[in-house]
Amino acid sequence: MSTVYARRIGVFASAVALASLTSLINAPAAQAAPPTPISASAARSYLATVTPRAEGSSTGYSRDLFPHWSTVSGTCNTRETVLKRDGVNVVQDSSCAAVSGSWYSEYDGATWTAASDLDIDHVVALSEAWRSGASSWTTSKRQQFANDLTRPQLIAVTDNVNQAKGDLDPAEWLPSRTSYRCTYARMWVHVKQYWGLSMDSAEKTALVNVLAGC
């Protein structure tokens, strides 16, 4: 091999290595997300054991019975903690409010740069939980549920999408971004399984149908 040819190969290899390094440096930050839910197979296995039950009554329900946005540390509450977790390059002020950053809403595929455009969705809505068994819980347990950062129960999403979802279950509402529906169904099952909440027949059927394609 000639010295010139060998040198050219060396220069080319160096250029490729530099390009790869530059690509890594310039790659967008990984999108943060809620805790990873149980697998689709685990969710399907759990659903196979579920005996559907009719939803309970909403009588007596109040959001105040699920104290939420508890202090996590210092001046940071649950909402601000989720905004920090689910965003990219999030900057918070001294009171822990997010003053800049970027958020990708998994439900609808929208990207936002103002925290005011986002709601923190309870994947299993508080009133849905009430009708599924939480009405018999202590206020302390309901508070833990409403601020659960360990399970995939809280996620930052477009505010009006969250408001349109309201307290609907998967038989009545699924994310418009169809590629996220498998993840959403896994999240829903994970939360209900962990917290021992019941499912009605239509809800279970909807989840089984979504997870069948995952």
PDB file of C-alpha atoms in Angstrom:
ATOM      1  CA  MET A   1       0.000   0.000   0.000  1.00  0.00           C
ATOM      2  CA  SER A   2       1.431   3.409  -0.975  1.00  0.00           C
ATOM      3  CA  THR A   3       2.192   5.974   1.707  1.00  0.00           C
ATOM      4  CA  VAL A   4      -0.201   8.470   0.053  1.00  0.00           C
ATOM      5  CA  TYR A   5      -3.065   5.919  -0.073  1.00  0.00           C
ATOM      6  CA  ALA A   6      -2.505   4.894   3.520  1.00  0.00           C
ATOM      7  CA  ARG A   7      -2.531   8.544   4.550  1.00  0.00           C
ATOM      8  CA  ARG A   8      -5.812   9.110   2.706  1.00  0.00           C
ATOM      9  CA  ILE A   9      -7.404   6.149   4.498  1.00  0.00           C
ATOM     10  CA  GLY A  10      -6.198   7.540   7.808  1.00  0.00           C
ATOM     11  CA  VAL A  11      -7.612  10.983   7.054  1.00  0.00           C
ATOM     12  CA  PHE A  12     -10.939   9.459   5.969  1.00  0.00           C
ATOM     13  CA  ALA A  13     -11.175   7.369   9.137  1.00  0.00           C
ATOM     14  CA  SER A  14     -10.431  10.429  11.256  1.00  0.00           C
ATOM     15  CA  ALA A  15     -13.113  12.396   9.423  1.00  0.00           C
ATOM     16  CA  VAL A  16     -15.675   9.647   9.990  1.00  0.00           C
ATOM     17  CA  ALA A  17     -14.781   9.488  13.693  1.00  0.00           C
ATOM     18  CA  LEU A  18     -15.050  13.284  13.985  1.00  0.00           C
ATOM     19  CA  ALA A  19     -18.416  13.296  12.201  1.00  0.00           C
ATOM     20  CA  SER A  20     -19.719  10.603  14.538  1.00  0.00           C
ATOM     21  CA  LEU A  21     -18.537  12.535  17.580  1.00  0.00           C
ATOM     22  CA  THR A  22     -20.086  15.753  16.254  1.00  0.00           C
ATOM     23  CA  SER A  23     -23.362  13.913  15.650  1.00  0.00           C
ATOM     24  CA  LEU A  24     -23.389  12.682  19.230  1.00  0.00           C
ATOM     25  CA  ILE A  25     -22.596  16.133  20.592  1.00  0.00           C
ATOM     26  CA  ASN A  26     -25.291  17.798  18.472  1.00  0.00           C
ATOM     27  CA  ALA A  27     -27.938  15.099  18.987  1.00  0.00           C
ATOM     28  CA  PRO A  28     -31.066  16.362  20.765  1.00  0.00           C
ATOM     29  CA  ALA A  29     -31.337  15.592  24.437  1.00  0.00           C
ATOM     30  CA  ALA A  30     -33.236  12.407  25.180  1.00  0.00           C
ATOM     31  CA  GLN A  31     -36.875  13.152  25.871  1.00  0.00           C
ATOM     32  CA  ALA A  32     -37.566  12.635  29.548  1.00  0.00           C
ATOM     33  CA  ALA A  33     -40.635  10.636  30.430  1.00  0.00           C
ATOM     34  CA  PRO A  34     -42.641   9.138  33.274  1.00  0.00           C
ATOM     35  CA  PRO A  35     -41.390   5.905  34.868  1.00  0.00           C
ATOM     36  CA  THR A  36     -41.448   3.006  32.405  1.00  0.00           C
ATOM     37  CA  PRO A  37     -44.724   1.087  32.727  1.00  0.00           C
ATOM     38  CA  ILE A  38     -45.042  -2.679  32.864  1.00  0.00           C
ATOM     39  CA  SER A  39     -44.567  -4.501  29.562  1.00  0.00           C
ATOM     40  CA  ALA A  40     -47.431  -5.204  27.193  1.00  0.00           C
ATOM     41  CA  SER A  41     -47.190  -8.912  27.962  1.00  0.00           C
ATOM     42  CA  ALA A  42     -47.310  -8.254  31.718  1.00  0.00           C
ATOM     43  CA  ALA A  43     -50.301  -5.947  31.216  1.00  0.00           C
ATOM     44  CA  ARG A  44     -52.092  -8.574  29.131  1.00  0.00           C
ATOM     45  CA  SER A  45     -51.372 -11.221  31.791  1.00  0.00           C
ATOM     46  CA  TYR A  46     -52.790  -8.994  34.515  1.00  0.00           C
ATOM     47  CA  LEU A  47     -55.916  -8.179  32.508  1.00  0.00           C
ATOM     48  CA  ALA A  48     -56.548 -11.895  32.101  1.00  0.00           C
ATOM     49  CA  THR A  49     -56.995 -12.087  35.886  1.00  0.00           C
ATOM     50  CA  VAL A  50     -59.304  -9.071  36.163  1.00  0.00           C
ATOM     51  CA  THR A  51     -62.985  -9.659  36.863  1.00  0.00           C
ATOM     52  CA  PRO A  52     -64.800  -6.537  35.633  1.00  0.00           C
ATOM     53  CA  ARG A  53     -66.882  -4.608  38.140  1.00  0.00           C
ATOM     54  CA  ALA A  54     -69.381  -1.845  37.523  1.00  0.00           C
ATOM     55  CA  GLU A  55     -68.034   1.581  38.415  1.00  0.00           C
ATOM     56  CA  GLY A  56     -69.069   2.976  41.751  1.00  0.00           C
ATOM     57  CA  SER A  57     -70.877   6.233  42.329  1.00  0.00           C
ATOM     58  CA  SER A  58     -69.334   9.696  42.115  1.00  0.00           C
ATOM     59  CA  THR A  59     -71.326  10.691  45.184  1.00  0.00           C
ATOM     60  CA  GLY A  60     -69.114  12.432  47.704  1.00  0.00           C
ATOM     61  CA  TYR A  61     -66.243  12.942  45.263  1.00  0.00           C
ATOM     62  CA  SER A  62     -64.135  16.080  45.506  1.00  0.00           C
ATOM     63  CA  ARG A  63     -60.652  16.830  44.211  1.00  0.00           C
ATOM     64  CA  ASP A  64     -59.942  18.158  47.694  1.00  0.00           C
ATOM     65  CA  LEU A  65     -60.128  14.574  48.939  1.00  0.00           C
ATOM     66  CA  PHE A  66     -56.988  13.899  46.834  1.00  0.00           C
ATOM     67  CA  PRO A  67     -54.574  16.567  48.112  1.00  0.00           C
ATOM     68  CA  HIS A  68     -52.229  17.118  45.197  1.00  0.00           C
ATOM     69  CA  TRP A  69     -49.155  18.989  44.174  1.00  0.00           C
ATOM     70  CA  SER A  70     -47.537  18.157  47.487  1.00  0.00           C
ATOM     71  CA  THR A  71     -44.097  19.495  48.319  1.00  0.00           C
ATOM     72  CA  VAL A  72     -41.411  17.141  47.018  1.00  0.00           C
ATOM     73  CA  SER A  73     -38.340  19.027  48.243  1.00  0.00           C
ATOM     74  CA  GLY A  74     -37.583  22.630  49.129  1.00  0.00           C
ATOM     75  CA  THR A  75     -39.919  24.870  47.133  1.00  0.00           C
ATOM     76  CA  CYS A  76     -40.631  22.197  44.491  1.00  0.00           C
ATOM     77  CA  ASN A  77     -44.036  20.572  44.393  1.00  0.00           C
ATOM     78  CA  THR A  78     -45.191  17.578  42.361  1.00  0.00           C
ATOM     79  CA  ARG A  79     -46.292  19.655  39.367  1.00  0.00           C
ATOM     80  CA  GLU A  80     -42.947  21.421  39.045  1.00  0.00           C
ATOM     81  CA  THR A  81     -41.099  18.149  39.568  1.00  0.00           C
ATOM     82  CA  VAL A  82     -42.982  16.544  36.663  1.00  0.00           C
ATOM     83  CA  LEU A  83     -42.417  19.578  34.435  1.00  0.00           C
ATOM     84  CA  LYS A  84     -38.691  19.323  35.124  1.00  0.00           C
ATOM     85  CA  ARG A  85     -38.672  15.567  34.543  1.00  0.00           C
ATOM     86  CA  ASP A  86     -40.716  15.563  31.336  1.00  0.00           C
ATOM     87  CA  GLY A  87     -39.067  18.550  29.681  1.00  0.00           C
ATOM     88  CA  VAL A  88     -35.751  19.264  27.969  1.00  0.00           C
ATOM     89  CA  ASN A  89     -33.389  22.006  29.156  1.00  0.00           C
ATOM     90  CA  VAL A  90     -35.886  23.138  31.779  1.00  0.00           C
ATOM     91  CA  VAL A  91     -34.791  26.152  33.816  1.00  0.00           C
ATOM     92  CA  GLN A  92     -36.509  26.834  37.140  1.00  0.00           C
ATOM     93  CA  ASP A  93     -36.514  30.011  39.203  1.00  0.00           C
ATOM     94  CA  SER A  94     -35.911  30.263  42.939  1.00  0.00           C
ATOM     95  CA  SER A  95     -39.481  29.193  43.680  1.00  0.00           C
ATOM     96  CA  CYS A  96     -39.047  26.111  41.417  1.00  0.00           C
ATOM     97  CA  ALA A  97     -41.373  27.446  38.697  1.00  0.00           C
ATOM     98  CA  ALA A  98     -40.311  26.424  35.188  1.00  0.00           C
ATOM     99  CA  VAL A  99     -39.374  29.624  33.338  1.00  0.00           C
ATOM    100  CA  SER A 100     -38.024  28.051  30.149  1.00  0.00           C
ATOM    101  CA  GLY A 101     -37.594  24.720  28.459  1.00  0.00           C
ATOM    102  CA  SER A 102     -39.218  22.519  25.848  1.00  0.00           C
ATOM    103  CA  TRP A 103     -41.925  19.915  26.332  1.00  0.00           C
ATOM    104  CA  TYR A 104     -43.185  17.283  23.902  1.00  0.00           C
ATOM    105  CA  SER A 105     -46.760  16.222  24.600  1.00  0.00           C
ATOM    106  CA  GLU A 106     -46.934  12.478  24.036  1.00  0.00           C
ATOM    107  CA  TYR A 107     -50.718  12.462  23.701  1.00  0.00           C
ATOM    108  CA  ASP A 108     -50.930  14.723  20.649  1.00  0.00           C
ATOM    109  CA  GLY A 109     -47.376  15.252  19.403  1.00  0.00           C
ATOM    110  CA  ALA A 110     -47.290  18.993  20.117  1.00  0.00           C
ATOM    111  CA  THR A 111     -44.159  20.751  21.386  1.00  0.00           C
ATOM    112  CA  TRP A 112     -44.400  23.664  23.823  1.00  0.00           C
ATOM    113  CA  THR A 113     -41.927  26.157  25.215  1.00  0.00           C
ATOM    114  CA  ALA A 114     -44.146  27.693  27.907  1.00  0.00           C
ATOM    115  CA  ALA A 115     -45.020  25.708  31.022  1.00  0.00           C
ATOM    116  CA  SER A 116     -48.417  27.422  31.093  1.00  0.00           C
ATOM    117  CA  ASP A 117     -49.389  25.444  27.978  1.00  0.00           C
ATOM    118  CA  LEU A 118     -49.080  22.189  29.890  1.00  0.00           C
ATOM    119  CA  ASP A 119     -51.191  20.324  32.406  1.00  0.00           C
ATOM    120  CA  ILE A 120     -49.989  17.454  34.532  1.00  0.00           C
ATOM    121  CA  ASP A 121     -52.356  14.639  33.685  1.00  0.00           C
ATOM    122  CA  HIS A 122     -53.302  12.013  36.212  1.00  0.00           C
ATOM    123  CA  VAL A 123     -53.307   9.048  33.820  1.00  0.00           C
ATOM    124  CA  VAL A 124     -55.972   7.426  35.969  1.00  0.00           C
ATOM    125  CA  ALA A 125     -58.054  10.477  36.817  1.00  0.00           C
ATOM    126  CA  LEU A 126     -58.832  11.196  40.460  1.00  0.00           C
ATOM    127  CA  SER A 127     -62.585  10.836  39.962  1.00  0.00           C
ATOM    128  CA  GLU A 128     -62.046   7.605  38.006  1.00  0.00           C
ATOM    129  CA  ALA A 129     -60.009   6.314  40.935  1.00  0.00           C
ATOM    130  CA  TRP A 130     -62.784   7.367  43.326  1.00  0.00           C
ATOM    131  CA  ARG A 131     -65.333   5.313  41.383  1.00  0.00           C
ATOM    132  CA  SER A 132     -62.895   2.398  41.160  1.00  0.00           C
ATOM    133  CA  GLY A 133     -62.208   1.979  44.855  1.00  0.00           C
ATOM    134  CA  ALA A 134     -60.445   5.078  46.175  1.00  0.00           C
ATOM    135  CA  SER A 135     -63.638   6.292  47.841  1.00  0.00           C
ATOM    136  CA  SER A 136     -62.846   3.856  50.664  1.00  0.00           C
ATOM    137  CA  TRP A 137     -59.231   4.987  51.063  1.00  0.00           C
ATOM    138  CA  THR A 138     -57.878   7.306  53.710  1.00  0.00           C
ATOM    139  CA  THR A 139     -57.095  10.870  52.652  1.00  0.00           C
ATOM    140  CA  SER A 140     -53.420  10.071  53.191  1.00  0.00           C
ATOM    141  CA  LYS A 141     -53.556   7.205  50.672  1.00  0.00           C
ATOM    142  CA  ARG A 142     -55.437   9.378  48.181  1.00  0.00           C
ATOM    143  CA  GLN A 143     -52.725  12.013  48.556  1.00  0.00           C
ATOM    144  CA  GLN A 144     -50.050   9.421  47.783  1.00  0.00           C
ATOM    145  CA  PHE A 145     -51.994   8.356  44.690  1.00  0.00           C
ATOM    146  CA  ALA A 146     -52.464  11.926  43.467  1.00  0.00           C
ATOM    147  CA  ASN A 147     -48.739  12.657  43.774  1.00  0.00           C
ATOM    148  CA  ASP A 148     -47.352   9.283  42.661  1.00  0.00           C
ATOM    149  CA  LEU A 149     -43.991   9.885  40.990  1.00  0.00           C
ATOM    150  CA  THR A 150     -42.912   6.242  41.203  1.00  0.00           C
ATOM    151  CA  ARG A 151     -45.559   4.759  38.920  1.00  0.00           C
ATOM    152  CA  PRO A 152     -46.412   6.140  35.421  1.00  0.00           C
ATOM    153  CA  GLN A 153     -49.389   8.076  36.792  1.00  0.00           C
ATOM    154  CA  LEU A 154     -48.309  11.662  36.064  1.00  0.00           C
ATOM    155  CA  ILE A 155     -47.306  13.130  32.703  1.00  0.00           C
ATOM    156  CA  ALA A 156     -46.958  16.651  31.289  1.00  0.00           C
ATOM    157  CA  VAL A 157     -49.242  17.086  28.252  1.00  0.00           C
ATOM    158  CA  THR A 158     -50.988  19.803  26.250  1.00  0.00           C
ATOM    159  CA  ASP A 159     -53.437  21.504  28.606  1.00  0.00           C
ATOM    160  CA  ASN A 160     -56.545  21.420  26.425  1.00  0.00           C
ATOM    161  CA  VAL A 161     -55.907  17.773  25.525  1.00  0.00           C
ATOM    162  CA  ASN A 162     -55.847  16.908  29.200  1.00  0.00           C
ATOM    163  CA  GLN A 163     -59.014  18.907  29.751  1.00  0.00           C
ATOM    164  CA  ALA A 164     -60.743  17.108  26.866  1.00  0.00           C
ATOM    165  CA  LYS A 165     -59.751  13.764  28.384  1.00  0.00           C
ATOM    166  CA  GLY A 166     -61.216  14.757  31.745  1.00  0.00           C
ATOM    167  CA  ASP A 167     -62.029  11.659  33.796  1.00  0.00           C
ATOM    168  CA  LEU A 168     -62.636   9.355  30.823  1.00  0.00           C
ATOM    169  CA  ASP A 169     -61.280   5.814  30.815  1.00  0.00           C
ATOM    170  CA  PRO A 170     -59.713   4.047  27.784  1.00  0.00           C
ATOM    171  CA  ALA A 171     -63.121   2.887  26.536  1.00  0.00           C
ATOM    172  CA  GLU A 172     -64.024   6.566  26.135  1.00  0.00           C
ATOM    173  CA  TRP A 173     -60.704   8.272  25.374  1.00  0.00           C
ATOM    174  CA  LEU A 174     -57.284   7.364  23.992  1.00  0.00           C
ATOM    175  CA  PRO A 175     -54.418   9.625  22.875  1.00  0.00           C
ATOM    176  CA  SER A 176     -54.891  10.964  19.345  1.00  0.00           C
ATOM    177  CA  ARG A 177     -51.255  10.034  18.708  1.00  0.00           C
ATOM    178  CA  THR A 178     -51.889   6.378  17.926  1.00  0.00           C
ATOM    179  CA  SER A 179     -48.244   5.353  18.312  1.00  0.00           C
ATOM    180  CA  TYR A 180     -48.494   6.210  22.021  1.00  0.00           C
ATOM    181  CA  ARG A 181     -51.617   4.169  22.728  1.00  0.00           C
ATOM    182  CA  CYS A 182     -49.719   0.990  23.631  1.00  0.00           C
ATOM    183  CA  THR A 183     -47.647   2.919  26.173  1.00  0.00           C
ATOM    184  CA  TYR A 184     -50.743   4.659  27.512  1.00  0.00           C
ATOM    185  CA  ALA A 185     -52.570   1.339  27.973  1.00  0.00           C
ATOM    186  CA  ARG A 186     -49.546  -0.105  29.774  1.00  0.00           C
ATOM    187  CA  MET A 187     -49.432   2.969  32.026  1.00  0.00           C
ATOM    188  CA  TRP A 188     -53.139   2.682  32.828  1.00  0.00           C
ATOM    189  CA  VAL A 189     -52.918  -1.024  33.684  1.00  0.00           C
ATOM    190  CA  HIS A 190     -49.759  -0.485  35.752  1.00  0.00           C
ATOM    191  CA  VAL A 191     -51.402   2.206  37.874  1.00  0.00           C
ATOM    192  CA  LYS A 192     -54.651   0.309  38.385  1.00  0.00           C
ATOM    193  CA  GLN A 193     -52.808  -2.884  39.226  1.00  0.00           C
ATOM    194  CA  TYR A 194     -50.479  -1.257  41.746  1.00  0.00           C
ATOM    195  CA  TRP A 195     -53.230   0.671  43.497  1.00  0.00           C
ATOM    196  CA  GLY A 196     -55.731  -2.189  43.431  1.00  0.00           C
ATOM    197  CA  LEU A 197     -58.368  -0.262  41.502  1.00  0.00           C
ATOM    198  CA  SER A 198     -61.200  -2.047  39.719  1.00  0.00           C
ATOM    199  CA  MET A 199     -62.045  -1.961  36.016  1.00  0.00           C
ATOM    200  CA  ASP A 200     -65.427  -2.016  34.363  1.00  0.00           C
ATOM    201  CA  SER A 201     -66.200  -4.270  31.412  1.00  0.00           C
ATOM    202  CA  ALA A 202     -65.879  -1.657  28.631  1.00  0.00           C
ATOM    203  CA  GLU A 203     -62.642  -0.343  30.103  1.00  0.00           C
ATOM    204  CA  LYS A 204     -61.097  -3.816  30.272  1.00  0.00           C
ATOM    205  CA  THR A 205     -62.200  -4.644  26.727  1.00  0.00           C
ATOM    206  CA  ALA A 206     -60.678  -1.420  25.375  1.00  0.00           C
ATOM    207  CA  LEU A 207     -57.373  -2.160  27.101  1.00  0.00           C
ATOM    208  CA  VAL A 208     -57.334  -5.753  25.849  1.00  0.00           C
ATOM    209  CA  ASN A 209     -57.940  -4.513  22.297  1.00  0.00           C
ATOM    210  CA  VAL A 210     -55.152  -1.920  22.433  1.00  0.00           C
ATOM    211  CA  LEU A 211     -52.652  -4.289  24.021  1.00  0.00           C
ATOM    212  CA  ALA A 212     -53.434  -7.045  21.510  1.00  0.00           C
ATOM    213  CA  GLY A 213     -51.632  -4.937  18.921  1.00  0.00           C
ATOM    214  CA  CYS A 214     -48.602  -4.114  21.067  1.00  0.00           C
TER     215      CYS A 214
END
